[in-house]
Amino acid sequence: MKTRPGRFIWITLIGIALLSLLPLVTNSPTLRENIFLILMLMILASSVNIIMGYTGYVSFGHIVFFGLGGYVAFYLMQTYQVHLIIAALAGGVTATIFAFLLGSPVLRLRGAYFALATLGINEAVRAFVNNFEPFGGSVGMFFNFSVYDAYGGAGNALWFTYYLVVIVALLTIAASYFIKKSKFGLGLMAIREDQDAAQVLGVNAARYKVLAFAASAFFAGIAGALFFFKNGIIEPNVAFDLSRSIESLVMVMLGGIGTVIGPLIGALIFELINTTLITAPPLNLGFTTIDFGDLHLFITGFLLLLIVLFITSGAVGLIRHRLPIIGRYLE
């Protein structure tokens, strides 16, 4: 029995929407912050999946779009009192333009060369912003609380940002699904399998890759804008933190690379593990004390190793193999 076309995406979107209602029902700021972070990670993982999962290009520096979108939006809000929605869109568009201009030369590279190039670009942009005075240089920028008056105060602004991240997460998931199901998505996956063969069959690989790169940058840029507005402060080392970029790759692979729901599952599992480690009390072994919060990067690397060695298809592939009845509903 096959599922009806489109049923999967509606089930997924409704599930995310129901999850996002929990803080409203419980009126819990703590739960709101936890789900905000999960949704933001879903946006980042899904955006990475558009270029990595569908096209096969591993971008280690994808976080550059997150930071760039955050900085542009933050600057507009702080300097010109631009509304968050307009500023976030401007941040997303700026990230898209940057990816479009960058994509033409960089996407000519393949494999490890492309991965290293994106890594270098992230570090170059971080160094530039670190010395760019309009963006606050190495100190960064921070909001005066008066910025939040336009949203009914800081408390209401947090809820407003939460509503926006829910909407952006839903739009990102929908875009990921429709890209995969479109003729454009088929072209991307043909490039992933064999770029030379895809070109022989008439796929304009250069144009397809640049468009996928730009689309993935847009959602990452908006996520950055919302995240730093909520925090009220932005700094180069946080905005362009390489570890967050690597975490996004781990989330995609953990859930299932090249699938729509995989990055969502990966983001959820990864954040649950991260939260457990951070909140776990230190373990006293007598001769030493283990602080689980400091094991974050170790766990990230260990997860990546396990995925590469044992579950290359991620959680989605595992479900499809063990529970085919459920697996048939997963995209």
Coordinates of C-alpha atoms in Angstrom, one line a residue:
M1 CA 0.0 0.0 0.0
K2 CA 1.5 3.3 -1.1
T3 CA 0.9 6.6 0.7
R4 CA -0.9 9.4 -1.1
P5 CA 1.4 12.1 -2.6
G6 CA 1.9 14.8 -0.1
R7 CA 0.6 12.9 2.9
F8 CA 4.0 12.7 4.5
I9 CA 4.7 16.4 4.4
W10 CA 1.4 17.2 6.0
I11 CA 1.9 14.7 8.8
T12 CA 5.4 16.1 9.5
L13 CA 4.3 19.7 9.5
I14 CA 1.3 19.0 11.8
G15 CA 3.6 17.1 14.1
I16 CA 6.1 20.0 14.3
A17 CA 3.2 22.4 14.8
L18 CA 1.8 20.3 17.7
L19 CA 5.2 20.2 19.3
S20 CA 5.5 24.0 19.1
L21 CA 2.2 24.4 21.0
L22 CA 3.5 22.8 24.2
P23 CA 5.1 26.0 25.6
L24 CA 1.8 27.8 24.9
V25 CA -0.3 25.2 26.7
T26 CA 2.1 24.9 29.6
N27 CA 3.1 28.6 29.6
S28 CA 6.6 27.4 30.4
P29 CA 9.5 29.8 29.4
T30 CA 12.0 26.9 29.9
L31 CA 10.1 24.6 27.5
R32 CA 9.8 27.5 25.1
E33 CA 13.6 28.0 25.1
N34 CA 14.3 24.3 24.7
I35 CA 11.9 23.9 21.7
F36 CA 13.2 27.2 20.2
L37 CA 16.6 25.7 20.1
I38 CA 15.4 22.4 18.7
L39 CA 13.5 24.2 15.9
M40 CA 16.5 26.4 15.1
L41 CA 18.7 23.3 14.9
M42 CA 16.1 21.7 12.6
I43 CA 16.3 24.7 10.3
L44 CA 20.1 24.6 10.2
A45 CA 20.2 20.8 9.7
S46 CA 17.5 20.9 6.9
S47 CA 19.3 23.8 5.2
V48 CA 22.6 21.9 5.3
N49 CA 20.8 18.8 3.9
I50 CA 19.7 20.7 0.8
I51 CA 23.3 21.1 -0.3
M52 CA 24.8 18.1 1.3
G53 CA 22.0 15.5 1.3
Y54 CA 20.6 16.3 -2.2
T55 CA 23.7 17.4 -4.0
G56 CA 26.5 15.5 -2.1
Y57 CA 28.6 18.5 -1.3
V58 CA 29.8 18.5 2.3
S59 CA 29.9 22.1 3.6
F60 CA 32.0 22.5 6.8
G61 CA 31.5 26.2 6.7
H62 CA 27.8 26.4 6.4
I63 CA 27.6 28.3 9.6
V64 CA 28.9 31.4 7.8
F65 CA 25.4 32.0 6.4
F66 CA 24.0 31.7 9.9
G67 CA 26.4 34.3 11.2
L68 CA 26.2 36.6 8.2
G69 CA 22.4 36.7 8.4
G70 CA 22.5 37.3 12.1
Y71 CA 25.0 40.2 11.8
V72 CA 23.1 42.0 8.9
A73 CA 19.8 41.7 10.8
F74 CA 21.3 42.8 14.1
Y75 CA 22.9 45.8 12.5
L76 CA 19.7 46.9 10.8
M77 CA 17.7 46.6 14.0
Q78 CA 20.3 48.3 16.2
T79 CA 21.2 51.1 13.8
Y80 CA 18.0 51.8 11.9
Q81 CA 15.3 50.2 14.2
V82 CA 14.1 47.9 11.4
H83 CA 11.4 45.5 12.4
L84 CA 12.6 41.9 13.2
I85 CA 10.6 40.4 10.3
I86 CA 12.1 42.8 7.7
A87 CA 15.6 42.5 9.2
A88 CA 15.5 38.7 9.3
L89 CA 14.4 38.6 5.6
A90 CA 17.3 41.0 4.8
G91 CA 19.7 38.7 6.6
G92 CA 18.4 35.7 4.7
V93 CA 18.6 37.5 1.4
T94 CA 22.1 38.8 2.1
A95 CA 23.2 35.2 2.9
T96 CA 21.6 34.0 -0.3
I97 CA 23.4 36.6 -2.4
F98 CA 26.7 35.8 -0.7
A99 CA 26.1 32.1 -1.4
F100 CA 25.1 32.8 -5.0
L101 CA 28.3 34.9 -5.7
L102 CA 30.4 32.4 -3.7
G103 CA 28.9 29.3 -5.3
S104 CA 30.0 29.9 -8.9
P105 CA 33.7 29.5 -8.2
V106 CA 33.7 27.4 -5.1
L107 CA 31.2 24.7 -6.4
R108 CA 33.6 24.0 -9.2
L109 CA 35.6 22.1 -6.5
R110 CA 34.6 18.6 -5.5
G111 CA 35.0 16.4 -2.4
A112 CA 37.5 17.4 0.2
Y113 CA 38.6 20.5 -1.7
F114 CA 35.1 21.9 -1.5
A115 CA 34.8 21.0 2.2
L116 CA 38.1 22.7 2.9
A117 CA 37.2 25.8 0.9
T118 CA 34.0 26.3 2.8
L119 CA 36.0 25.9 6.1
G120 CA 38.4 28.6 4.9
I121 CA 35.6 30.9 3.8
N122 CA 34.0 30.8 7.3
E123 CA 37.3 31.6 9.0
A124 CA 38.0 34.4 6.5
V125 CA 34.5 36.0 7.1
R126 CA 35.0 35.7 10.8
A127 CA 38.4 37.4 10.6
F128 CA 36.8 40.2 8.5
V129 CA 33.9 40.8 10.9
N130 CA 36.3 40.6 13.8
N131 CA 38.0 43.8 12.3
F132 CA 34.9 45.5 10.8
E133 CA 34.0 48.4 13.1
P134 CA 30.4 49.0 11.9
F135 CA 29.7 45.5 13.2
G136 CA 31.4 46.2 16.5
G137 CA 34.7 44.5 15.7
S138 CA 35.9 41.7 18.0
V139 CA 33.5 43.0 20.8
G140 CA 30.4 42.5 18.6
M141 CA 27.1 44.3 19.1
F142 CA 24.4 44.3 21.8
F143 CA 20.9 45.7 22.1
N144 CA 19.7 48.4 24.4
F145 CA 16.5 47.0 26.0
S146 CA 14.6 49.9 24.3
V147 CA 14.8 47.8 21.1
Y148 CA 12.3 45.4 22.5
D149 CA 9.8 48.2 23.3
A150 CA 8.4 47.9 19.7
Y151 CA 7.4 44.3 20.5
G152 CA 5.8 45.0 23.9
G153 CA 8.9 44.5 26.0
A154 CA 11.6 41.8 26.3
G155 CA 9.2 39.1 27.5
N156 CA 6.7 39.6 24.6
A157 CA 9.7 39.8 22.2
L158 CA 10.8 36.3 23.2
W159 CA 7.4 34.9 22.5
F160 CA 7.2 36.8 19.2
T161 CA 10.6 35.3 18.2
Y162 CA 9.4 31.9 19.1
Y163 CA 6.3 32.2 16.9
L164 CA 8.6 33.3 14.0
V165 CA 11.0 30.4 14.5
V166 CA 8.1 28.0 14.4
I167 CA 6.9 29.5 11.0
V168 CA 10.5 29.5 9.6
A169 CA 11.0 25.8 10.6
L170 CA 7.7 24.8 8.9
L171 CA 8.6 26.7 5.8
T172 CA 12.1 25.2 5.7
I173 CA 10.8 21.6 6.1
A174 CA 8.2 22.3 3.3
A175 CA 10.8 23.8 1.0
S176 CA 13.1 20.8 1.6
Y177 CA 10.3 18.4 0.7
F178 CA 9.2 20.2 -2.4
I179 CA 12.8 20.7 -3.6
K180 CA 13.4 16.9 -3.3
K181 CA 10.1 16.1 -5.1
S182 CA 10.7 18.6 -7.9
K183 CA 12.5 18.2 -11.2
F184 CA 15.1 20.5 -9.7
G185 CA 15.6 18.0 -6.8
L186 CA 15.9 15.1 -9.2
G187 CA 18.7 17.0 -10.9
L188 CA 20.4 17.6 -7.7
M189 CA 20.3 13.9 -6.7
A190 CA 21.6 13.0 -10.2
I191 CA 24.6 15.3 -9.5
R192 CA 25.0 13.6 -6.1
E193 CA 25.2 10.1 -7.7
D194 CA 27.4 11.0 -10.7
Q195 CA 27.8 14.6 -11.8
D196 CA 29.5 13.8 -15.1
A197 CA 26.6 11.4 -16.1
A198 CA 24.1 14.0 -15.0
Q199 CA 25.6 16.6 -17.3
V200 CA 25.5 14.1 -20.2
L201 CA 21.8 13.7 -19.5
G202 CA 21.2 17.4 -19.8
V203 CA 21.4 18.6 -16.1
N204 CA 23.0 22.0 -15.9
A205 CA 25.2 21.0 -12.9
A206 CA 26.7 24.4 -12.3
R207 CA 23.4 26.3 -12.2
Y208 CA 21.7 23.6 -10.1
K209 CA 24.4 23.5 -7.5
V210 CA 24.5 27.3 -7.1
L211 CA 20.7 27.5 -6.7
A212 CA 20.8 24.7 -4.1
F213 CA 23.6 26.5 -2.2
A214 CA 21.7 29.8 -2.3
A215 CA 18.5 28.2 -1.1
S216 CA 20.2 26.5 1.8
A217 CA 21.9 29.8 2.8
F218 CA 18.6 31.7 2.9
F219 CA 17.1 29.6 5.8
A220 CA 20.4 29.5 7.7
G221 CA 20.6 33.3 7.5
I222 CA 17.1 33.8 8.8
A223 CA 17.8 31.4 11.7
G224 CA 20.8 33.4 12.6
A225 CA 18.8 36.6 12.7
L226 CA 16.1 35.2 15.0
F227 CA 18.7 33.5 17.3
F228 CA 20.7 36.7 17.9
F229 CA 17.7 38.9 18.2
K230 CA 16.5 36.6 21.1
N231 CA 20.0 36.7 22.7
G232 CA 20.3 40.5 22.4
I233 CA 24.1 40.2 21.6
I234 CA 26.2 39.0 18.7
E235 CA 29.9 38.2 18.6
P236 CA 32.1 36.9 15.8
N237 CA 33.3 33.8 17.7
V238 CA 29.7 32.8 18.4
A239 CA 28.2 33.8 15.1
F240 CA 30.8 31.8 13.1
D241 CA 31.4 29.0 15.5
L242 CA 32.8 26.1 13.5
S243 CA 31.6 23.6 16.1
R244 CA 28.0 24.5 15.4
S245 CA 28.6 23.8 11.7
I246 CA 30.0 20.4 12.4
E247 CA 27.1 19.7 14.7
S248 CA 24.7 20.4 11.8
L249 CA 26.5 17.8 9.7
V250 CA 26.3 15.3 12.5
M251 CA 22.5 16.0 12.9
V252 CA 21.9 15.4 9.2
M253 CA 23.9 12.1 9.2
L254 CA 22.4 11.0 12.5
G255 CA 18.9 11.3 11.2
G256 CA 19.5 10.3 7.6
I257 CA 21.3 12.2 4.9
G258 CA 19.3 13.0 1.8
T259 CA 15.9 12.6 3.5
V260 CA 13.4 15.2 4.6
I261 CA 12.6 13.9 8.0
G262 CA 16.2 12.8 8.8
P263 CA 17.6 16.2 9.8
L264 CA 14.6 16.7 12.0
I265 CA 15.1 13.4 13.9
G266 CA 18.8 14.1 14.0
A267 CA 18.3 17.6 15.5
L268 CA 15.9 16.3 18.1
I269 CA 18.1 13.4 19.2
F270 CA 21.3 15.6 19.2
E271 CA 19.7 18.3 21.3
L272 CA 18.2 15.8 23.8
I273 CA 21.7 14.3 24.2
N274 CA 23.3 17.7 24.6
T275 CA 20.7 18.8 27.2
T276 CA 21.2 15.6 29.2
L277 CA 25.0 16.1 29.2
I278 CA 24.7 19.8 30.3
T279 CA 22.2 19.2 33.1
A280 CA 23.8 16.0 34.4
P281 CA 25.6 16.4 37.7
P282 CA 29.4 16.0 37.7
L283 CA 30.6 12.5 38.4
N284 CA 33.2 12.2 41.1
L285 CA 35.5 9.2 40.6
G286 CA 37.7 9.9 43.5
F287 CA 40.9 10.7 41.6
T288 CA 39.1 13.0 39.2
T289 CA 35.8 14.6 38.5
I290 CA 34.0 14.3 35.1
D291 CA 31.9 17.3 34.1
F292 CA 29.6 15.9 31.4
G293 CA 29.0 19.4 30.0
D294 CA 32.7 19.5 28.9
L295 CA 32.3 16.3 26.9
H296 CA 30.1 18.0 24.3
L297 CA 32.7 18.0 21.5
F298 CA 33.8 14.5 22.4
I299 CA 30.3 13.2 22.1
T300 CA 29.8 15.0 18.8
G301 CA 32.9 13.4 17.3
F302 CA 32.1 10.0 18.8
L303 CA 28.6 10.1 17.3
L304 CA 30.0 11.0 13.9
L305 CA 32.4 8.0 14.1
L306 CA 29.5 5.6 15.0
I307 CA 27.4 6.8 12.1
V308 CA 30.2 6.5 9.6
L309 CA 31.1 3.0 10.8
F310 CA 27.7 1.4 11.7
I311 CA 24.6 3.4 10.6
T312 CA 25.6 5.2 7.4
S313 CA 21.9 5.6 6.5
G314 CA 21.0 7.2 9.9
A315 CA 17.9 6.7 12.0
V316 CA 15.6 6.8 8.9
G317 CA 17.6 4.0 7.3
L318 CA 17.5 2.0 10.5
I319 CA 13.7 2.4 10.8
R320 CA 13.2 1.5 7.1
H321 CA 15.2 -1.7 7.7
R322 CA 13.8 -2.7 11.1
L323 CA 10.2 -1.4 10.7
P324 CA 9.4 -1.3 7.0
I325 CA 5.7 -0.7 7.7
I326 CA 6.6 2.7 9.3
G327 CA 9.6 3.3 7.0
R328 CA 7.4 3.4 3.9
Y329 CA 5.9 6.6 5.3
L330 CA 9.2 8.4 5.7
E331 CA 10.7 10.6 3.0

